[in-house]
Amino acid sequence: MSDWKIRFGTAGTSDSFAAQGYKSSLDVPEYTAKMGLNAFEYQCGRGVRLGLDKAAKMAALAGPKDILFSVHAPYYISMSSLEEDKRLNSIQYLLQSAAVCRALGGRRIIFHSGSCGKQSREAALEKALDTMRRAVEALDEAGFADITLCPETMGKIGQLGTLDEVLALCAVDRRITPCIDFGHLNARTLGGIRSKEDYAAILDRMAEKLGDQRAEQFHVHFSRIEYSAGGEKRHWTFAETQFGPEPQPLMELLAQRKLQPVIICESAGTQAEDAQTMMRMYKEAL
C-alpha cells in the first residue's frame, strides 16, 4: 500500500455517536469524518454479525472520506486451547472476520490469541504457533492472502500475549503484524510503562524482532486501563488520569521516529474524543 500513513480512529462508536443522533452503522463513515478521524475498527467481539452487503455499503461511504476499516475478531478465539476443536473453530472465526474485513475494504483483523489455561506459557505458545500456521494457510486457500492477521498484546497476566509472545506469532509469516495494546502491556506489567524510555524499549524490541516495515506500520490499541494483581481490570477515559499509561510520550516518539501505525482508541465511551487528543499531540510533536 504505497499511500500508507499514520491514522487515528476508534474501536466501535463513542457515546457521542448516539448523542449526535446517529443510529446505524451506515452512519459510521460520516461520524468518523466529522470527528476528524480516518480509521475505524469494527467490533465483532461477540460474533461476526455484520452482513457483507451492509459492509460493502459502509465501504462505499468510507472510501471518499479516506477512512480505513479494520475488524476486531470474536473474543472467543483461542489459538492455544487444549481442545483441538476450539483451535479449529478459531480459524473459522478468522475466515468469517476476513470476509467482513474485505467487504469493508479493510486489511487488518485484530484478535486475542487466548489464555494459557492449565498449561505452561511455552506449551500454550507452541499450540498458538501451530494454529497460526494453519490459519495463514486457511486464509490463503480461501483467497484472503491480502488480509493481515494482527495478534494483540493482552492485559491479563494469565493470557497469552506478552510483547515477545505476540512477536513470536508474527514470525510465523511476514504478513502477520502486531497489534500493540499499550494499555494492556502497562496492565500486565503492573504499571511498567512510566516514561518515554519505556515506550521506546517496546518500539525498539519490535524493530529488533521484526526487522521490516511491520515495525513502522504496526497496529495500536490505546486507552487508560485500571489493573489489579492479575493485570487488566477495566478501560477508562483520558479524563481518568489516575490510570496509565500516558499517551503524550508515545505520540512524541511516533512523530520523532516517523512511524506510521494505525492508532485505535479504546477508551470507555470517549474513543473519538480521546483519539482526537492523540492526533493533536502527534501533530504538535511533528
Coordinates of N, CA, C and O in Angstrom, one line a residue, residues 183-272:
G183 N -2.1 0.0 26.7 CA -2.8 -0.1 27.9 C -2.7 -1.5 28.5 O -2.5 -1.7 29.7
H184 N -2.8 -2.5 27.6 CA -2.7 -3.9 28.1 C -1.3 -4.2 28.6 O -1.1 -4.9 29.6
L185 N -0.3 -3.8 27.8 CA 1.1 -4.0 28.3 C 1.4 -3.4 29.6 O 2.0 -4.0 30.5
N186 N 0.8 -2.2 29.8 CA 1.0 -1.5 31.1 C 0.3 -2.3 32.2 O 0.9 -2.4 33.3
A187 N -0.9 -2.8 31.9 CA -1.6 -3.5 32.9 C -1.0 -4.8 33.3 O -0.9 -5.2 34.5
R188 N -0.5 -5.6 32.3 CA 0.1 -6.9 32.6 C 1.5 -6.8 33.2 O 2.0 -7.8 33.8
T189 N 2.1 -5.6 33.1 CA 3.4 -5.4 33.8 C 3.2 -4.6 35.1 O 4.1 -4.1 35.6
L190 N 1.9 -4.5 35.5 CA 1.5 -3.7 36.7 C 2.1 -2.3 36.7 O 2.7 -1.9 37.7
G191 N 2.0 -1.6 35.6 CA 2.4 -0.2 35.6 C 3.8 -0.1 35.0 O 4.5 0.9 35.4
G192 N 4.2 -1.0 34.1 CA 5.6 -0.9 33.6 C 5.9 0.2 32.6 O 7.0 0.4 32.3
I193 N 4.8 0.9 32.1 CA 5.1 1.9 31.1 C 4.9 3.3 31.9 O 3.8 3.8 32.1
R194 N 6.1 3.8 32.3 CA 6.0 5.0 33.1 C 6.7 6.2 32.4 O 6.5 7.4 32.7
S195 N 7.5 5.9 31.4 CA 8.3 7.0 30.8 C 8.4 6.8 29.2 O 8.0 5.8 28.7
K196 N 8.9 7.8 28.6 CA 9.2 7.8 27.2 C 10.2 6.6 26.9 O 10.1 5.9 25.9
E197 N 11.1 6.4 27.8 CA 12.1 5.3 27.6 C 11.4 3.9 27.6 O 11.8 3.0 26.9
D198 N 10.4 3.8 28.4 CA 9.6 2.5 28.5 C 8.9 2.3 27.1 O 8.9 1.1 26.6
Y199 N 8.3 3.3 26.6 CA 7.7 3.2 25.2 C 8.8 2.9 24.2 O 8.6 2.0 23.3
A200 N 9.9 3.6 24.3 CA 11.0 3.4 23.3 C 11.5 1.9 23.3 O 11.8 1.3 22.3
A201 N 11.6 1.3 24.5 CA 12.0 0.0 24.6 C 11.1 -1.0 23.9 O 11.5 -2.0 23.3
I202 N 9.8 -0.7 24.0 CA 8.8 -1.6 23.2 C 9.0 -1.4 21.7 O 9.0 -2.4 21.0
L203 N 9.1 -0.2 21.3 CA 9.3 0.1 19.8 C 10.6 -0.5 19.3 O 10.7 -1.1 18.2
D204 N 11.7 -0.4 20.2 CA 13.0 -1.0 19.8 C 12.9 -2.5 19.7 O 13.5 -3.1 18.8
R205 N 12.2 -3.1 20.6 CA 12.1 -4.6 20.7 C 11.4 -5.1 19.4 O 11.8 -6.1 18.8
M206 N 10.3 -4.3 19.0 CA 9.6 -4.7 17.8 C 10.4 -4.6 16.6 O 10.4 -5.5 15.7
A207 N 11.2 -3.5 16.5 CA 12.1 -3.3 15.3 C 13.1 -4.4 15.3 O 13.4 -4.9 14.2
E208 N 13.7 -4.8 16.4 CA 14.7 -5.8 16.5 C 14.2 -7.1 16.1 O 14.8 -7.9 15.3
K209 N 13.0 -7.5 16.5 CA 12.4 -8.8 16.3 C 11.8 -8.9 14.9 O 11.9 -10.0 14.2
L210 N 11.2 -7.8 14.4 CA 10.6 -7.9 13.0 C 11.5 -7.5 11.9 O 11.5 -8.2 10.9
G211 N 12.3 -6.5 12.2 CA 13.3 -6.1 11.2 C 12.7 -5.7 9.8 O 13.5 -5.8 8.8
D212 N 11.5 -5.3 9.8 CA 10.9 -4.8 8.5 C 9.9 -3.8 8.7 O 9.7 -3.2 9.8
Q213 N 9.1 -3.5 7.6 CA 8.1 -2.4 7.6 C 7.0 -2.6 8.7 O 6.4 -1.6 9.1
R214 N 6.8 -3.8 9.2 CA 5.8 -4.0 10.2 C 6.1 -3.3 11.5 O 5.2 -3.0 12.2
A215 N 7.3 -3.0 11.7 CA 7.7 -2.3 12.9 C 7.5 -0.8 12.8 O 7.5 -0.1 13.8
E216 N 7.1 -0.4 11.6 CA 6.8 1.0 11.4 C 5.3 1.2 11.1 O 4.7 2.3 11.5
Q217 N 4.7 0.2 10.6 CA 3.3 0.3 10.2 C 2.4 -0.7 11.0 O 1.5 -1.3 10.5
F218 N 2.7 -0.8 12.2 CA 2.0 -1.8 13.1 C 0.6 -1.2 13.5 O 0.2 -0.2 13.0
H219 N -0.1 -2.0 14.3 CA -1.4 -1.6 14.7 C -1.3 -1.2 16.2 O -0.6 -1.9 16.9
V220 N -2.1 -0.2 16.6 CA -2.0 0.2 18.0 C -3.4 0.2 18.6 O -4.4 0.7 18.0
H221 N -3.6 -0.3 19.8 CA -4.8 0.0 20.6 C -4.3 0.8 21.8 O -3.2 0.5 22.4
F222 N -5.0 1.8 22.2 CA -4.6 2.7 23.3 C -5.8 3.1 24.1 O -6.8 3.6 23.6
S223 N -5.6 2.9 25.4 CA -6.6 3.5 26.4 C -5.9 3.4 27.8 O -4.9 2.7 28.0
R224 N -6.5 4.2 28.7 CA -6.0 4.1 30.1 C -6.7 2.9 30.7 O -7.9 2.7 30.5
I225 N -6.0 2.0 31.4 CA -6.6 0.8 31.9 C -6.2 0.6 33.4 O -5.1 0.7 33.8
E226 N -7.3 0.3 34.2 CA -7.1 0.0 35.6 C -6.7 -1.5 35.7 O -7.1 -2.3 34.9
Y227 N -5.8 -1.7 36.6 CA -5.3 -3.1 36.8 C -5.2 -3.5 38.2 O -5.2 -2.7 39.1
S228 N -5.2 -4.8 38.5 CA -5.0 -5.4 39.8 C -3.9 -6.4 39.7 O -3.2 -6.4 38.7
A229 N -3.7 -7.2 40.7 CA -2.6 -8.1 40.8 C -2.6 -9.1 39.5 O -1.5 -9.5 39.1
G230 N -3.7 -9.4 39.0 CA -3.8 -10.3 37.8 C -3.7 -9.6 36.5 O -3.8 -10.2 35.4
G231 N -3.5 -8.2 36.5 CA -3.5 -7.5 35.3 C -4.7 -6.7 35.1 O -5.3 -6.2 36.0
E232 N -5.1 -6.6 33.8 CA -6.2 -5.7 33.4 C -7.5 -5.9 34.2 O -8.0 -7.0 34.4
K233 N -8.1 -4.7 34.6 CA -9.4 -4.8 35.2 C -10.5 -4.1 34.3 O -11.5 -4.7 34.0
R234 N -10.3 -2.8 34.0 CA -11.2 -2.2 33.1 C -10.6 -1.0 32.3 O -9.7 -0.4 32.8
H235 N -11.3 -0.6 31.2 CA -10.8 0.5 30.4 C -11.5 1.8 31.0 O -12.6 1.8 31.5
W236 N -10.7 2.9 31.0 CA -11.2 4.2 31.4 C -11.1 5.2 30.3 O -10.6 4.8 29.2
T237 N -11.3 6.5 30.6 CA -11.2 7.5 29.6 C -9.9 8.3 29.9 O -9.3 8.2 30.9
F238 N -9.5 9.2 28.9 CA -8.3 10.0 29.2 C -8.5 11.0 30.4 O -7.5 11.4 30.9
A239 N -9.8 11.2 30.7 CA -10.0 12.2 31.9 C -9.6 11.5 33.2 O -9.3 12.2 34.1
E240 N -9.6 10.2 33.2 CA -9.2 9.5 34.5 C -7.7 9.3 34.5 O -7.2 8.2 34.3
T241 N -7.0 10.4 34.9 CA -5.6 10.4 34.8 C -4.9 9.6 35.9 O -3.7 9.4 35.9
Q242 N -5.7 9.0 36.8 CA -5.0 8.2 37.9 C -4.6 6.8 37.3 O -3.9 6.1 37.9
F243 N -5.2 6.5 36.1 CA -4.8 5.3 35.4 C -3.9 5.5 34.2 O -4.1 6.5 33.5
G244 N -2.9 4.6 34.0 CA -2.0 4.8 32.9 C -2.4 3.9 31.7 O -3.4 3.2 31.8
P245 N -1.6 4.0 30.7 CA -0.3 4.8 30.5 C -0.7 6.2 29.9 O -1.8 6.4 29.5
E246 N 0.3 7.0 29.9 CA 0.1 8.4 29.4 C 0.3 8.3 27.9 O 1.3 7.8 27.4
P247 N -0.6 9.0 27.1 CA -0.4 8.9 25.7 C 0.7 9.9 25.1 O 1.3 9.6 24.1
Q248 N 0.9 11.0 25.8 CA 1.8 12.0 25.2 C 3.2 11.5 24.8 O 3.6 11.7 23.7
P249 N 3.9 10.8 25.7 CA 5.3 10.3 25.3 C 5.3 9.4 24.1 O 6.2 9.5 23.3
L250 N 4.2 8.6 24.0 CA 4.2 7.7 22.8 C 3.9 8.5 21.5 O 4.6 8.3 20.5
M251 N 3.1 9.5 21.6 CA 2.8 10.3 20.4 C 4.1 11.1 20.0 O 4.4 11.2 18.8
E252 N 4.8 11.6 21.0 CA 6.1 12.3 20.7 C 7.1 11.3 20.0 O 7.7 11.7 19.0
L253 N 7.2 10.1 20.5 CA 8.1 9.1 19.9 C 7.7 8.7 18.4 O 8.5 8.6 17.6
L254 N 6.4 8.5 18.2 CA 5.9 8.2 16.9 C 6.3 9.3 15.9 O 6.7 9.0 14.8
A255 N 6.1 10.6 16.3 CA 6.4 11.7 15.5 C 7.9 11.8 15.2 O 8.4 11.9 14.1
Q256 N 8.7 11.6 16.3 CA 10.2 11.7 16.2 C 10.7 10.6 15.2 O 11.6 10.8 14.4
R257 N 10.2 9.4 15.4 CA 10.7 8.3 14.6 C 10.0 8.1 13.2 O 10.3 7.2 12.5
K258 N 9.1 9.0 13.0 CA 8.3 8.9 11.7 C 7.7 7.6 11.5 O 7.7 7.0 10.4
L259 N 7.1 7.0 12.5 CA 6.4 5.7 12.4 C 5.0 6.0 12.0 O 4.4 7.1 12.2
Q260 N 4.4 5.0 11.4 CA 3.0 5.2 10.7 C 2.0 4.1 11.1 O 1.5 3.4 10.3
P261 N 1.8 3.9 12.4 CA 0.8 2.9 12.8 C -0.6 3.3 12.6 O -0.9 4.5 12.4
V262 N -1.5 2.4 12.6 CA -3.0 2.7 12.7 C -3.3 2.7 14.2 O -3.0 1.7 14.9
I263 N -3.7 3.9 14.8 CA -3.9 4.0 16.2 C -5.4 4.0 16.5 O -6.1 4.9 16.1
I264 N -5.8 3.0 17.2 CA -7.2 2.8 17.5 C -7.4 3.1 19.0 O -6.8 2.4 19.9
C265 N -8.3 4.0 19.3 CA -8.5 4.4 20.7 C -9.7 3.5 21.3 O -10.7 3.3 20.7
E266 N -9.4 2.9 22.5 CA -10.4 2.0 23.1 C -10.9 2.6 24.5 O -11.2 1.8 25.3
S267 N -10.9 3.9 24.6 CA -11.4 4.5 25.8 C -12.8 4.1 26.0 O -13.5 3.7 25.1
A268 N -13.3 4.1 27.3 CA -14.7 3.7 27.6 C -15.7 4.8 27.3 O -16.0 5.6 28.2
G269 N -16.1 4.9 26.1 CA -17.2 5.8 25.7 C -16.7 7.1 25.1 O -17.5 7.8 24.5
T270 N -15.4 7.4 25.3 CA -14.9 8.7 24.7 C -13.8 8.4 23.6 O -12.8 9.2 23.5
Q271 N -14.0 7.3 22.9 CA -12.9 6.9 22.0 C -12.6 8.0 21.0 O -11.4 8.2 20.7
A272 N -13.7 8.6 20.4 CA -13.4 9.6 19.3 C -12.7 10.8 19.9 O -11.8 11.3 19.3

